[in-house]
mmCIF file of C-alpha atoms and ligand atoms in Angstrom:
data_model
loop_
_atom_site.group_PDB
_atom_site.id
_atom_site.type_symbol
_atom_site.label_atom_id
_atom_site.label_comp_id
_atom_site.label_asym_id
_atom_site.label_seq_id
_atom_site.Cartn_x
_atom_site.Cartn_y
_atom_site.Cartn_z
ATOM 1 C CA UNK A 1 -176.942 -105.690 107.667
ATOM 2 C CA UNK A 2 -176.569 -109.009 109.477
ATOM 3 C CA UNK A 3 -172.986 -109.865 110.467
ATOM 4 C CA UNK A 4 -173.275 -112.974 108.265
ATOM 5 C CA UNK A 5 -170.237 -114.986 107.295
ATOM 6 C CA UNK A 6 -167.115 -113.141 108.349
ATOM 7 C CA UNK A 7 -164.622 -115.958 108.083
ATOM 8 C CA UNK A 8 -161.879 -116.591 110.614
ATOM 9 C CA UNK A 9 -160.329 -113.766 112.639
ATOM 10 C CA UNK A 10 -157.561 -111.929 110.772
ATOM 11 C CA UNK A 11 -154.274 -112.971 112.302
ATOM 12 C CA UNK A 12 -150.507 -113.210 111.899
ATOM 13 C CA UNK A 13 -148.732 -116.535 112.129
ATOM 14 C CA UNK A 14 -145.339 -116.102 113.784
ATOM 15 C CA UNK A 15 -144.261 -119.664 114.577
ATOM 16 C CA UNK A 16 -144.449 -121.844 111.508
ATOM 17 C CA UNK A 17 -141.752 -124.161 110.174
ATOM 18 C CA UNK A 18 -142.255 -124.345 106.415
ATOM 19 C CA UNK A 19 -140.839 -127.885 106.411
ATOM 20 C CA UNK A 20 -143.534 -128.741 108.960
ATOM 21 C CA UNK A 21 -146.246 -127.901 106.420
ATOM 22 C CA UNK A 22 -145.228 -130.839 104.188
ATOM 23 C CA UNK A 23 -148.467 -132.813 103.930
ATOM 24 C CA UNK A 24 -148.280 -136.530 102.996
ATOM 25 C CA UNK A 25 -149.869 -135.840 99.578
ATOM 26 C CA UNK A 26 -147.135 -133.383 98.608
ATOM 27 C CA UNK A 27 -144.422 -135.576 100.168
ATOM 28 C CA UNK A 28 -145.457 -138.468 97.909
ATOM 29 C CA UNK A 29 -145.780 -136.242 94.841
ATOM 30 C CA UNK A 30 -142.298 -134.770 95.369
ATOM 31 C CA UNK A 31 -140.836 -138.222 96.118
ATOM 32 C CA UNK A 32 -142.089 -139.402 92.750
ATOM 33 C CA UNK A 33 -140.939 -136.259 90.913
ATOM 34 C CA UNK A 34 -137.440 -136.579 92.388
ATOM 35 C CA UNK A 35 -137.113 -140.368 92.363
ATOM 36 C CA UNK A 36 -136.771 -140.483 96.155
ATOM 37 C CA UNK A 37 -137.904 -143.647 97.967
ATOM 38 C CA UNK A 38 -139.994 -143.079 101.105
ATOM 39 C CA UNK A 39 -140.081 -145.764 103.798
ATOM 40 C CA UNK A 40 -143.914 -145.721 103.701
ATOM 41 C CA UNK A 41 -146.048 -147.432 101.063
ATOM 42 C CA UNK A 42 -149.050 -145.080 101.261
ATOM 43 C CA UNK A 43 -150.092 -141.677 102.584
ATOM 44 C CA UNK A 44 -152.220 -143.431 105.219
ATOM 45 C CA UNK A 45 -149.292 -145.468 106.393
ATOM 46 C CA UNK A 46 -147.248 -142.276 106.696
ATOM 47 C CA UNK A 47 -150.033 -140.542 108.652
ATOM 48 C CA UNK A 48 -150.117 -143.466 111.057
ATOM 49 C CA UNK A 49 -146.469 -142.685 111.914
ATOM 50 C CA UNK A 50 -147.594 -139.293 113.312
ATOM 51 C CA UNK A 51 -147.750 -140.458 116.879
ATOM 52 C CA UNK A 52 -144.978 -138.850 118.878
ATOM 53 C CA UNK A 53 -143.452 -139.534 122.282
ATOM 54 C CA UNK A 54 -141.581 -136.242 122.525
ATOM 55 C CA UNK A 55 -139.825 -133.574 120.462
ATOM 56 C CA UNK A 56 -137.022 -135.902 119.308
ATOM 57 C CA UNK A 57 -139.358 -138.602 117.989
ATOM 58 C CA UNK A 58 -141.148 -135.940 115.928
ATOM 59 C CA UNK A 59 -137.863 -134.457 114.680
ATOM 60 C CA UNK A 60 -136.712 -137.877 113.436
ATOM 61 C CA UNK A 61 -139.675 -138.081 111.054
ATOM 62 C CA UNK A 62 -139.588 -134.352 110.229
ATOM 63 C CA UNK A 63 -135.947 -134.563 109.033
ATOM 64 C CA UNK A 64 -136.463 -137.920 107.260
ATOM 65 C CA UNK A 65 -139.347 -136.603 105.138
ATOM 66 C CA UNK A 66 -137.324 -133.583 104.018
ATOM 67 C CA UNK A 67 -135.422 -135.972 101.707
ATOM 68 C CA UNK A 68 -138.102 -135.217 99.095
ATOM 69 C CA UNK A 69 -137.206 -131.484 98.985
ATOM 70 C CA UNK A 70 -134.430 -131.108 96.432
ATOM 71 C CA UNK A 71 -135.019 -128.370 93.870
ATOM 72 C CA UNK A 72 -136.069 -124.713 93.900
ATOM 73 C CA UNK A 73 -139.440 -125.800 92.517
ATOM 74 C CA UNK A 74 -139.951 -128.129 95.496
ATOM 75 C CA UNK A 75 -139.513 -125.257 97.953
ATOM 76 C CA UNK A 76 -141.744 -123.015 95.845
ATOM 77 C CA UNK A 77 -144.487 -125.672 95.761
ATOM 78 C CA UNK A 78 -144.175 -126.248 99.504
ATOM 79 C CA UNK A 79 -144.613 -122.539 100.266
ATOM 80 C CA UNK A 80 -147.551 -122.188 97.853
ATOM 81 C CA UNK A 81 -149.302 -125.127 99.507
ATOM 82 C CA UNK A 82 -148.909 -123.498 102.937
ATOM 83 C CA UNK A 83 -150.050 -120.051 101.769
ATOM 84 C CA UNK A 84 -153.130 -121.470 100.035
ATOM 85 C CA UNK A 85 -154.180 -123.134 103.301
ATOM 86 C CA UNK A 86 -153.184 -120.188 105.487
ATOM 87 C CA UNK A 87 -155.471 -117.855 103.545
ATOM 88 C CA UNK A 88 -158.471 -119.941 104.624
ATOM 89 C CA UNK A 89 -157.299 -119.766 108.230
ATOM 90 C CA UNK A 90 -157.517 -115.962 108.329
ATOM 91 C CA UNK A 91 -153.742 -115.472 108.029
ATOM 92 C CA UNK A 92 -152.896 -111.960 106.766
ATOM 93 C CA UNK A 93 -149.228 -112.045 107.660
ATOM 94 C CA UNK A 94 -146.806 -114.981 108.075
ATOM 95 C CA UNK A 95 -143.283 -114.974 109.494
ATOM 96 C CA UNK A 96 -141.959 -118.282 108.232
ATOM 97 C CA UNK A 97 -139.095 -120.381 109.643
ATOM 98 C CA UNK A 98 -136.851 -122.531 107.519
ATOM 99 C CA UNK A 99 -133.984 -124.863 108.522
ATOM 100 C CA UNK A 100 -131.121 -124.393 106.024
ATOM 101 C CA UNK A 101 -128.818 -126.958 107.659
ATOM 102 C CA UNK A 102 -131.417 -129.700 107.214
ATOM 103 C CA UNK A 103 -131.039 -129.127 103.468
ATOM 104 C CA UNK A 104 -127.370 -128.205 103.040
ATOM 105 C CA UNK A 105 -126.495 -131.416 104.942
ATOM 106 C CA UNK A 106 -128.200 -133.306 102.069
ATOM 107 C CA UNK A 107 -126.345 -131.354 99.378
ATOM 108 C CA UNK A 108 -129.086 -128.797 98.672
ATOM 109 C CA UNK A 109 -127.478 -125.321 98.554
ATOM 110 C CA UNK A 110 -128.890 -122.593 100.798
ATOM 111 C CA UNK A 111 -129.504 -120.463 97.674
ATOM 112 C CA UNK A 112 -131.829 -123.157 96.307
ATOM 113 C CA UNK A 113 -133.837 -123.143 99.535
ATOM 114 C CA UNK A 114 -134.096 -119.360 99.854
ATOM 115 C CA UNK A 115 -134.591 -118.844 96.114
ATOM 116 C CA UNK A 116 -137.400 -121.397 95.980
ATOM 117 C CA UNK A 117 -139.202 -120.033 99.031
ATOM 118 C CA UNK A 118 -138.741 -116.434 97.886
ATOM 119 C CA UNK A 119 -140.352 -117.169 94.524
ATOM 120 C CA UNK A 120 -143.578 -118.166 96.273
ATOM 121 C CA UNK A 121 -143.409 -115.402 98.887
ATOM 122 C CA UNK A 122 -142.916 -112.768 96.181
ATOM 123 C CA UNK A 123 -146.410 -113.531 94.886
ATOM 124 C CA UNK A 124 -148.040 -114.091 98.296
ATOM 125 C CA UNK A 125 -149.497 -110.616 98.765
ATOM 126 C CA UNK A 126 -151.100 -110.611 95.348
ATOM 127 C CA UNK A 127 -152.214 -114.253 95.195
ATOM 128 C CA UNK A 128 -153.228 -114.893 98.789
ATOM 129 C CA UNK A 129 -153.470 -111.451 100.415
ATOM 130 C CA UNK A 130 -150.704 -112.459 102.841
ATOM 131 C CA UNK A 131 -147.610 -110.411 103.670
ATOM 132 C CA UNK A 132 -144.589 -112.514 104.572
ATOM 133 C CA UNK A 133 -141.152 -112.535 106.204
ATOM 134 C CA UNK A 134 -138.503 -115.273 106.360
ATOM 135 C CA UNK A 135 -136.731 -116.397 109.536
ATOM 136 C CA UNK A 136 -133.615 -118.533 109.138
ATOM 137 C CA UNK A 137 -133.220 -121.014 112.000
ATOM 138 C CA UNK A 138 -130.056 -122.700 113.236
ATOM 139 C CA UNK A 139 -130.267 -126.306 114.400
ATOM 140 C CA UNK A 140 -129.198 -126.204 118.047
ATOM 141 C CA UNK A 141 -128.199 -129.886 118.049
ATOM 142 C CA UNK A 142 -125.566 -129.044 115.412
ATOM 143 C CA UNK A 143 -122.347 -127.253 116.371
ATOM 144 C CA UNK A 144 -121.859 -123.517 116.878
ATOM 145 C CA UNK A 145 -119.357 -123.638 113.993
ATOM 146 C CA UNK A 146 -121.973 -125.151 111.701
ATOM 147 C CA UNK A 147 -124.326 -122.267 112.560
ATOM 148 C CA UNK A 148 -121.553 -119.753 111.765
ATOM 149 C CA UNK A 149 -120.817 -121.462 108.421
ATOM 150 C CA UNK A 150 -124.527 -121.434 107.605
ATOM 151 C CA UNK A 151 -124.799 -117.742 108.396
ATOM 152 C CA UNK A 152 -121.824 -116.958 106.132
ATOM 153 C CA UNK A 153 -123.267 -119.116 103.329
ATOM 154 C CA UNK A 154 -126.528 -117.168 103.616
ATOM 155 C CA UNK A 155 -124.880 -113.706 103.611
ATOM 156 C CA UNK A 156 -125.586 -113.105 99.905
ATOM 157 C CA UNK A 157 -129.297 -113.601 100.625
ATOM 158 C CA UNK A 158 -129.678 -111.610 103.849
ATOM 159 C CA UNK A 159 -131.847 -109.022 102.102
ATOM 160 C CA UNK A 160 -134.500 -111.785 101.958
ATOM 161 C CA UNK A 161 -134.236 -112.606 105.644
ATOM 162 C CA UNK A 162 -135.806 -110.670 108.519
ATOM 163 C CA UNK A 163 -134.593 -112.651 111.514
ATOM 164 C CA UNK A 164 -132.584 -115.619 112.705
ATOM 165 C CA UNK A 165 -134.008 -118.287 115.000
ATOM 166 C CA UNK A 166 -132.971 -121.392 116.918
ATOM 167 C CA UNK A 167 -134.801 -124.715 116.803
ATOM 168 C CA UNK A 168 -134.486 -128.544 116.932
ATOM 169 C CA UNK A 169 -133.681 -130.680 120.005
ATOM 170 C CA UNK A 170 -133.612 -128.257 122.926
ATOM 171 C CA UNK A 171 -132.452 -130.128 126.024
ATOM 172 C CA UNK A 172 -128.651 -130.122 126.335
ATOM 173 C CA UNK A 173 -128.305 -127.359 123.710
ATOM 174 C CA UNK A 174 -128.659 -124.074 125.592
ATOM 175 C CA UNK A 175 -128.970 -120.748 123.771
ATOM 176 C CA UNK A 176 -125.548 -119.626 125.081
ATOM 177 C CA UNK A 177 -123.925 -122.068 122.613
ATOM 178 C CA UNK A 178 -125.020 -119.722 119.791
ATOM 179 C CA UNK A 179 -123.978 -116.356 121.264
ATOM 180 C CA UNK A 180 -121.497 -115.640 118.468
ATOM 181 C CA UNK A 181 -123.747 -116.263 115.482
ATOM 182 C CA UNK A 182 -126.618 -114.303 117.049
ATOM 183 C CA UNK A 183 -124.234 -111.380 117.662
ATOM 184 C CA UNK A 184 -123.279 -111.473 113.962
ATOM 185 C CA UNK A 185 -126.941 -111.557 112.978
ATOM 186 C CA UNK A 186 -127.707 -108.523 115.152
ATOM 187 C CA UNK A 187 -124.716 -106.672 113.663
ATOM 188 C CA UNK A 188 -126.151 -107.437 110.223
ATOM 189 C CA UNK A 189 -129.404 -105.740 111.284
ATOM 190 C CA UNK A 190 -131.485 -108.886 111.667
ATOM 191 C CA UNK A 191 -134.069 -109.512 114.362
ATOM 192 C CA UNK A 192 -133.568 -112.507 116.636
ATOM 193 C CA UNK A 193 -135.908 -115.179 117.989
ATOM 194 C CA UNK A 194 -135.251 -118.542 119.661
ATOM 195 C CA UNK A 195 -137.187 -121.607 120.717
ATOM 196 C CA UNK A 196 -136.776 -121.767 124.494
ATOM 197 C CA UNK A 197 -138.737 -123.258 127.355
ATOM 198 C CA UNK A 198 -140.542 -125.855 125.212
ATOM 199 C CA UNK A 199 -138.863 -129.001 126.593
ATOM 200 C CA UNK A 200 -135.921 -127.059 128.023
ATOM 201 C CA UNK A 201 -135.952 -125.242 131.371
ATOM 202 C CA UNK A 202 -136.869 -121.642 132.164
ATOM 203 C CA UNK A 203 -133.120 -120.959 132.414
ATOM 204 C CA UNK A 204 -132.904 -121.305 128.632
ATOM 205 C CA UNK A 205 -135.428 -118.472 128.278
ATOM 206 C CA UNK A 206 -133.211 -116.245 130.456
ATOM 207 C CA UNK A 207 -130.235 -117.123 128.229
ATOM 208 C CA UNK A 208 -132.170 -116.368 125.055
ATOM 209 C CA UNK A 209 -133.023 -112.916 126.451
ATOM 210 C CA UNK A 210 -129.716 -112.036 128.096
ATOM 211 C CA UNK A 211 -127.163 -113.745 125.862
ATOM 212 C CA UNK A 212 -128.831 -113.908 122.438
ATOM 213 C CA UNK A 213 -130.789 -110.650 122.833
ATOM 214 C CA UNK A 214 -133.930 -112.095 121.272
ATOM 215 C CA UNK A 215 -136.954 -110.017 120.302
ATOM 216 C CA UNK A 216 -139.380 -112.938 120.820
ATOM 217 C CA UNK A 217 -139.394 -116.328 122.494
ATOM 218 C CA UNK A 218 -140.803 -119.303 120.573
ATOM 219 C CA UNK A 219 -142.925 -121.525 122.835
ATOM 220 C CA UNK A 220 -141.670 -120.366 126.267
ATOM 221 C CA UNK A 221 -144.448 -122.234 128.100
ATOM 222 C CA UNK A 222 -142.027 -123.304 130.838
ATOM 223 C CA UNK A 223 -141.461 -119.665 131.832
ATOM 224 C CA UNK A 224 -144.449 -120.261 134.124
ATOM 225 C CA UNK A 225 -142.127 -122.231 136.413
ATOM 226 C CA UNK A 226 -140.184 -119.043 137.238
ATOM 227 C CA UNK A 227 -142.028 -116.042 138.704
ATOM 228 C CA UNK A 228 -139.121 -113.658 138.224
ATOM 229 C CA UNK A 229 -138.915 -114.632 134.569
ATOM 230 C CA UNK A 230 -142.636 -114.049 134.062
ATOM 231 C CA UNK A 231 -142.257 -110.606 135.659
ATOM 232 C CA UNK A 232 -139.400 -109.793 133.263
ATOM 233 C CA UNK A 233 -141.312 -110.992 130.182
ATOM 234 C CA UNK A 234 -144.372 -108.993 131.248
ATOM 235 C CA UNK A 235 -142.393 -105.836 132.045
ATOM 236 C CA UNK A 236 -140.638 -105.906 128.649
ATOM 237 C CA UNK A 237 -143.691 -107.299 126.799
ATOM 238 C CA UNK A 238 -141.499 -109.911 125.126
ATOM 239 C CA UNK A 239 -143.828 -111.897 122.854
ATOM 240 C CA UNK A 240 -144.197 -115.661 123.302
ATOM 241 C CA UNK A 241 -145.294 -117.664 120.263
ATOM 242 C CA UNK A 242 -147.345 -120.517 121.733
ATOM 243 C CA UNK A 243 -148.312 -123.604 119.737
ATOM 244 C CA UNK A 244 -151.068 -125.397 121.663
ATOM 245 C CA UNK A 245 -151.731 -128.407 119.400
ATOM 246 C CA UNK A 246 -147.982 -128.954 119.049
ATOM 247 C CA UNK A 247 -147.630 -128.967 122.852
ATOM 248 C CA UNK A 248 -150.213 -131.740 123.128
ATOM 249 C CA UNK A 249 -148.773 -133.862 120.287
ATOM 250 C CA UNK A 250 -145.209 -133.548 121.629
ATOM 251 C CA UNK A 251 -146.402 -134.156 125.183
ATOM 252 C CA UNK A 252 -145.137 -130.848 126.511
ATOM 253 C CA UNK A 253 -148.545 -130.707 128.227
ATOM 254 C CA UNK A 254 -150.876 -133.593 129.055
ATOM 255 C CA UNK A 255 -153.970 -132.247 127.410
ATOM 256 C CA UNK A 256 -155.236 -129.033 125.937
ATOM 257 C CA UNK A 257 -157.601 -128.337 128.843
ATOM 258 C CA UNK A 258 -154.479 -128.076 131.039
ATOM 259 C CA UNK A 259 -152.693 -125.586 128.765
ATOM 260 C CA UNK A 260 -151.295 -122.573 130.667
ATOM 261 C CA UNK A 261 -152.474 -120.136 127.968
ATOM 262 C CA UNK A 262 -155.245 -118.574 130.136
ATOM 263 C CA UNK A 263 -152.865 -118.226 133.095
ATOM 264 C CA UNK A 264 -150.285 -116.637 130.807
ATOM 265 C CA UNK A 265 -152.823 -114.102 129.540
ATOM 266 C CA UNK A 266 -153.915 -113.377 133.114
ATOM 267 C CA UNK A 267 -150.292 -112.796 134.088
ATOM 268 C CA UNK A 268 -150.059 -110.080 131.404
ATOM 269 C CA UNK A 269 -147.776 -111.976 129.032
ATOM 270 C CA UNK A 270 -147.908 -111.058 125.344
ATOM 271 C CA UNK A 271 -148.851 -114.493 124.013
ATOM 272 C CA UNK A 272 -149.793 -115.523 120.483
ATOM 273 C CA UNK A 273 -151.273 -118.742 119.051
ATOM 274 C CA UNK A 274 -149.552 -120.516 116.167
ATOM 275 C CA UNK A 275 -149.385 -123.896 114.445
ATOM 276 C CA UNK A 276 -145.635 -124.836 114.530
ATOM 277 C CA UNK A 277 -145.687 -127.875 112.171
ATOM 278 C CA UNK A 278 -149.322 -128.080 111.098
ATOM 279 C CA UNK A 279 -148.984 -131.086 108.765
ATOM 280 C CA UNK A 280 -147.780 -133.138 111.736
ATOM 281 C CA UNK A 281 -149.748 -131.753 114.673
ATOM 282 C CA UNK A 282 -153.335 -131.936 113.491
ATOM 283 C CA UNK A 283 -154.151 -128.358 112.619
ATOM 284 C CA UNK A 284 -153.298 -125.031 111.014
ATOM 285 C CA UNK A 285 -153.441 -121.772 112.941
ATOM 286 C CA UNK A 286 -157.192 -121.197 113.035
ATOM 287 C CA UNK A 287 -157.613 -124.851 114.001
ATOM 288 C CA UNK A 288 -155.408 -123.981 116.995
ATOM 289 C CA UNK A 289 -157.650 -120.960 117.781
ATOM 290 C CA UNK A 290 -160.737 -123.185 117.625
ATOM 291 C CA UNK A 291 -159.104 -125.918 119.710
ATOM 292 C CA UNK A 292 -158.128 -123.539 122.535
ATOM 293 C CA UNK A 293 -161.546 -121.886 122.409
ATOM 294 C CA UNK A 294 -163.220 -125.264 122.883
ATOM 295 C CA UNK A 295 -160.795 -126.814 125.377
ATOM 296 C CA UNK A 296 -160.191 -123.728 127.502
ATOM 297 C CA UNK A 297 -163.554 -122.001 127.116
ATOM 298 C CA UNK A 298 -162.028 -118.797 125.716
ATOM 299 C CA UNK A 299 -164.578 -116.123 124.823
ATOM 300 C CA UNK A 300 -164.604 -114.032 121.636
ATOM 301 C CA UNK A 301 -162.942 -111.067 123.346
ATOM 302 C CA UNK A 302 -159.992 -113.273 124.375
ATOM 303 C CA UNK A 303 -159.662 -114.685 120.870
ATOM 304 C CA UNK A 304 -159.559 -111.135 119.498
ATOM 305 C CA UNK A 305 -156.860 -110.280 122.037
ATOM 306 C CA UNK A 306 -154.846 -113.219 120.684
ATOM 307 C CA UNK A 307 -155.385 -112.008 117.115
ATOM 308 C CA UNK A 308 -154.313 -108.466 118.088
ATOM 309 C CA UNK A 309 -151.283 -109.846 119.919
ATOM 310 C CA UNK A 310 -150.184 -111.665 116.778
ATOM 311 C CA UNK A 311 -149.867 -108.362 114.913
ATOM 312 C CA UNK A 312 -148.385 -106.543 117.928
ATOM 313 C CA UNK A 313 -145.700 -109.248 118.200
ATOM 314 C CA UNK A 314 -144.872 -109.263 114.472
ATOM 315 C CA UNK A 315 -141.911 -107.628 112.736
ATOM 316 C CA UNK A 316 -144.226 -105.513 110.568
ATOM 317 C CA UNK A 317 -143.719 -101.801 109.992
ATOM 318 C CA UNK A 318 -146.029 -99.614 112.080
ATOM 319 C CA UNK A 319 -148.372 -98.551 109.263
ATOM 320 C CA UNK A 320 -149.046 -102.114 108.139
ATOM 321 C CA UNK A 321 -149.436 -103.277 111.737
ATOM 322 C CA UNK A 322 -152.016 -100.526 112.343
ATOM 323 C CA UNK A 323 -153.893 -101.498 109.171
ATOM 324 C CA UNK A 324 -154.118 -105.140 110.265
ATOM 325 C CA UNK A 325 -155.196 -104.145 113.775
ATOM 326 C CA UNK A 326 -158.023 -102.123 112.225
ATOM 327 C CA UNK A 327 -159.065 -105.289 110.369
ATOM 328 C CA UNK A 328 -159.345 -107.129 113.689
ATOM 329 C CA UNK A 329 -161.431 -104.241 115.055
ATOM 330 C CA UNK A 330 -163.712 -104.369 112.014
ATOM 331 C CA UNK A 331 -164.181 -108.088 112.599
ATOM 332 C CA UNK A 332 -165.027 -107.255 116.207
ATOM 333 C CA UNK A 333 -167.610 -104.662 115.214
ATOM 334 C CA UNK A 334 -169.509 -107.231 113.183
ATOM 335 C CA UNK A 335 -168.978 -110.094 115.601
ATOM 336 C CA UNK A 336 -171.592 -110.008 118.402
ATOM 337 C CA UNK A 337 -174.331 -112.060 116.711
ATOM 338 C CA UNK A 338 -171.937 -114.702 115.460
ATOM 339 C CA UNK A 339 -172.843 -118.261 116.264
ATOM 340 C CA UNK A 340 -170.268 -120.749 117.532
ATOM 341 C CA UNK A 341 -168.439 -122.715 114.874
ATOM 342 C CA UNK A 342 -167.039 -120.020 112.608
HETATM 343 N N1 HPA B 602 -139.339 -127.381 118.451
HETATM 344 C C1 HPA B 602 -138.062 -127.398 118.099
HETATM 345 N N2 HPA B 602 -137.669 -127.542 116.842
HETATM 346 C C2 HPA B 602 -138.591 -127.682 115.892
HETATM 347 C C3 HPA B 602 -139.918 -127.675 116.200
HETATM 348 C C4 HPA B 602 -140.317 -127.514 117.557
HETATM 349 O O1 HPA B 602 -141.513 -127.491 117.939
HETATM 350 N N3 HPA B 602 -140.584 -127.841 115.016
HETATM 351 C C5 HPA B 602 -139.653 -127.926 114.044
HETATM 352 N N4 HPA B 602 -138.433 -127.834 114.568
HETATM 353 ZN ZN1 ZN B 603 -141.263 -124.590 116.465
#
């Protein structure tokens, strides 16, 4: 049997903001449904605004567009749209971030957000063949008290939530600010992750490990500036969820060919490739795999390592993890004759 069309590598996506999957088409449709005015006349005009100087300039647009998300149905539709695309990118498992404070600040209750997302995720295995988890992120440029209030407001829904995370404008908002809410989350049996070392310094990665007790670091590219930190991350095999196209669009790195991903793999770090905010950064997760393959000359074996890492770094139970890893191996077995451009 020829290896024929295998489709993209099976993979887990571990760094994906559901609000960052809001494509212009859906933004306009929801704006109309909810009677919300957008400051852009057309989808093209909106797309032309996707030219960012840094993280903050992206976040300004990201939060502004969320005005169209108001009802449970909106969150359900948003999640379905992501899952339908993710299936074609080889995603078998998705651990999905959401930003409750970006919605509660606009008068949308946290129960509406979680309820709407959960309705789509409940059907994801059957409809898309994708297992899912939810990660509730705190906005680090809001106060520690706001994070605590958000956690308490979400308590009735914690059975739907696997982990807490930390995102938004990094510089000037160190992980230590959120020690208390992360301690509460750990007490409640949740896993913990945090964005650190994207725009912020390596010191923020140390804080995320030592003060927040995180199980994974989101981004973490700037760990490469600190040899002792790299040694620690390697020794403990703390996963890093890299987002290469995001790094280029937000000017964390100058261009993809200069991405430290190969050096990070060589150092023995447990790195994964993810899409972050794919509607804004020019690609979903397999588009990121293809982009790093092209720009960095990664071979098939390295891409399979990245796919394996994504399952190793996930919060899956061991049986499911092993099943997905076997799927990657099966892909490998059929792979040798594959032409470029899958
Ligand atoms: N960094 C920080 N916060 C975010 C991001 C990001 O890349 N995307 C959405 N919120
Ligand atoms: Zn992110």
